[in-house]
């Protein structure tokens, strides 16, 4: 009888210890807030075009992207041939790099 009680206690302790070390993965939901969609250069607002002509007069616009907040990601090809990614809002105000 003592062996059965001792066996039951050891079994319960083993089960509780093994359950304590079980790791349950957490589900993490990540929303992409700055997801940019490619747009045509003709879709850029006039304020953005004016800012580009003023600050990058010798550069060429390679690609343009827009996010749902009305911010633009522009990939410029500088006169030296290097590429530069710049960010601007729909009012022509430059945004800091990401």
PDB file of C-alpha atoms in Angstrom, residues 3-93:
ATOM      1  CA  UNK A   3       4.401   1.725  -2.539  1.00  0.00           C
ATOM      2  CA  UNK A   4       1.174   2.644  -4.363  1.00  0.00           C
ATOM      3  CA  UNK A   5       0.807   5.902  -2.464  1.00  0.00           C
ATOM      4  CA  UNK A   6       4.456   6.741  -3.059  1.00  0.00           C
ATOM      5  CA  UNK A   7       4.069   5.871  -6.763  1.00  0.00           C
ATOM      6  CA  UNK A   8       0.984   8.095  -7.023  1.00  0.00           C
ATOM      7  CA  UNK A   9       2.792  11.034  -5.394  1.00  0.00           C
ATOM      8  CA  UNK A  10       5.836  10.648  -7.644  1.00  0.00           C
ATOM      9  CA  UNK A  11       3.599  10.372 -10.737  1.00  0.00           C
ATOM     10  CA  UNK A  12       1.685  13.526  -9.813  1.00  0.00           C
ATOM     11  CA  UNK A  13       4.894  15.433  -9.141  1.00  0.00           C
ATOM     12  CA  UNK A  14       6.353  14.327 -12.475  1.00  0.00           C
ATOM     13  CA  UNK A  15       3.207  15.386 -14.340  1.00  0.00           C
ATOM     14  CA  UNK A  16       3.079  18.788 -12.673  1.00  0.00           C
ATOM     15  CA  UNK A  17       6.771  19.418 -13.377  1.00  0.00           C
ATOM     16  CA  UNK A  18       6.435  18.426 -17.036  1.00  0.00           C
ATOM     17  CA  UNK A  19       3.403  20.692 -17.446  1.00  0.00           C
ATOM     18  CA  UNK A  20       5.247  23.579 -15.835  1.00  0.00           C
ATOM     19  CA  UNK A  21       7.967  23.404 -18.496  1.00  0.00           C
ATOM     20  CA  UNK A  22       5.605  23.163 -21.443  1.00  0.00           C
ATOM     21  CA  UNK A  23       5.984  26.204 -23.650  1.00  0.00           C
ATOM     22  CA  UNK A  24       2.918  27.343 -25.486  1.00  0.00           C
ATOM     23  CA  UNK A  25       3.667  29.450 -28.542  1.00  0.00           C
ATOM     24  CA  UNK A  26       2.024  32.841 -28.535  1.00  0.00           C
ATOM     25  CA  UNK A  27       0.256  34.075 -31.588  1.00  0.00           C
ATOM     26  CA  UNK A  28       1.546  37.454 -32.635  1.00  0.00           C
ATOM     27  CA  UNK A  29      -0.354  39.567 -35.083  1.00  0.00           C
ATOM     28  CA  UNK A  30       1.750  42.120 -36.912  1.00  0.00           C
ATOM     29  CA  UNK A  31       0.078  44.714 -39.078  1.00  0.00           C
ATOM     30  CA  UNK A  32       2.151  46.283 -41.806  1.00  0.00           C
ATOM     31  CA  UNK A  33       1.409  49.949 -41.426  1.00  0.00           C
ATOM     32  CA  UNK A  34       3.819  51.300 -44.000  1.00  0.00           C
ATOM     33  CA  UNK A  35       3.097  48.961 -46.866  1.00  0.00           C
ATOM     34  CA  UNK A  36       3.725  50.846 -50.080  1.00  0.00           C
ATOM     35  CA  UNK A  37       1.997  50.149 -53.390  1.00  0.00           C
ATOM     36  CA  UNK A  38       3.716  50.969 -56.671  1.00  0.00           C
ATOM     37  CA  UNK A  39       2.163  53.852 -58.584  1.00  0.00           C
ATOM     38  CA  UNK A  40       2.805  55.614 -61.867  1.00  0.00           C
ATOM     39  CA  UNK A  41       4.738  58.891 -61.777  1.00  0.00           C
ATOM     40  CA  UNK A  42       1.718  60.680 -63.263  1.00  0.00           C
ATOM     41  CA  UNK A  43      -0.194  59.948 -60.029  1.00  0.00           C
ATOM     42  CA  UNK A  44       2.140  62.116 -57.926  1.00  0.00           C
ATOM     43  CA  UNK A  45       0.540  65.298 -56.541  1.00  0.00           C
ATOM     44  CA  UNK A  46       1.794  68.621 -57.904  1.00  0.00           C
ATOM     45  CA  UNK A  47       3.414  69.532 -54.561  1.00  0.00           C
ATOM     46  CA  UNK A  48       5.543  66.372 -54.699  1.00  0.00           C
ATOM     47  CA  UNK A  49       6.590  67.052 -58.286  1.00  0.00           C
ATOM     48  CA  UNK A  50       7.547  70.643 -57.395  1.00  0.00           C
ATOM     49  CA  UNK A  51       9.644  69.472 -54.441  1.00  0.00           C
ATOM     50  CA  UNK A  52      11.406  66.926 -56.664  1.00  0.00           C
ATOM     51  CA  UNK A  53      12.210  69.527 -59.318  1.00  0.00           C
ATOM     52  CA  UNK A  54      13.443  71.972 -56.684  1.00  0.00           C
ATOM     53  CA  UNK A  55      15.639  69.610 -54.620  1.00  0.00           C
ATOM     54  CA  UNK A  56      16.648  67.037 -57.260  1.00  0.00           C
ATOM     55  CA  UNK A  57      16.759  68.981 -60.550  1.00  0.00           C
ATOM     56  CA  UNK A  58      19.320  66.708 -62.251  1.00  0.00           C
ATOM     57  CA  UNK A  59      17.942  63.392 -60.953  1.00  0.00           C
ATOM     58  CA  UNK A  60      15.492  61.009 -62.562  1.00  0.00           C
ATOM     59  CA  UNK A  61      12.584  59.311 -60.857  1.00  0.00           C
ATOM     60  CA  UNK A  62      13.025  55.553 -61.116  1.00  0.00           C
ATOM     61  CA  UNK A  63      10.026  54.286 -59.136  1.00  0.00           C
ATOM     62  CA  UNK A  64       7.241  55.752 -57.029  1.00  0.00           C
ATOM     63  CA  UNK A  65       5.271  54.103 -54.239  1.00  0.00           C
ATOM     64  CA  UNK A  66       2.396  55.302 -52.043  1.00  0.00           C
ATOM     65  CA  UNK A  67       1.080  54.005 -48.719  1.00  0.00           C
ATOM     66  CA  UNK A  68      -2.422  54.288 -47.322  1.00  0.00           C
ATOM     67  CA  UNK A  69      -1.484  57.385 -45.301  1.00  0.00           C
ATOM     68  CA  UNK A  70      -0.667  59.424 -48.401  1.00  0.00           C
ATOM     69  CA  UNK A  71       3.094  59.205 -47.961  1.00  0.00           C
ATOM     70  CA  UNK A  72       5.335  58.531 -50.913  1.00  0.00           C
ATOM     71  CA  UNK A  73       8.498  56.496 -51.268  1.00  0.00           C
ATOM     72  CA  UNK A  74      10.508  57.614 -54.278  1.00  0.00           C
ATOM     73  CA  UNK A  75      13.546  55.896 -55.722  1.00  0.00           C
ATOM     74  CA  UNK A  76      15.707  58.469 -57.446  1.00  0.00           C
ATOM     75  CA  UNK A  77      18.651  57.945 -59.793  1.00  0.00           C
ATOM     76  CA  UNK A  78      21.130  60.738 -59.125  1.00  0.00           C
ATOM     77  CA  UNK A  79      23.301  62.302 -61.798  1.00  0.00           C
ATOM     78  CA  UNK A  80      26.237  60.220 -60.539  1.00  0.00           C
ATOM     79  CA  UNK A  81      24.243  57.054 -61.248  1.00  0.00           C
ATOM     80  CA  UNK A  82      23.647  56.112 -57.617  1.00  0.00           C
ATOM     81  CA  UNK A  83      20.180  55.376 -56.334  1.00  0.00           C
ATOM     82  CA  UNK A  84      18.614  57.197 -53.418  1.00  0.00           C
ATOM     83  CA  UNK A  85      15.348  56.390 -51.672  1.00  0.00           C
ATOM     84  CA  UNK A  86      13.520  59.434 -50.334  1.00  0.00           C
ATOM     85  CA  UNK A  87      10.224  59.821 -48.506  1.00  0.00           C
ATOM     86  CA  UNK A  88       7.804  62.713 -48.925  1.00  0.00           C
ATOM     87  CA  UNK A  89       4.220  63.495 -47.939  1.00  0.00           C
ATOM     88  CA  UNK A  90       1.489  64.659 -50.286  1.00  0.00           C
ATOM     89  CA  UNK A  91       2.200  68.309 -49.373  1.00  0.00           C
ATOM     90  CA  UNK A  92       5.805  68.168 -50.608  1.00  0.00           C
ATOM     91  CA  UNK A  93       7.413  67.954 -47.146  1.00  0.00           C
TER      92      UNK A  93
END
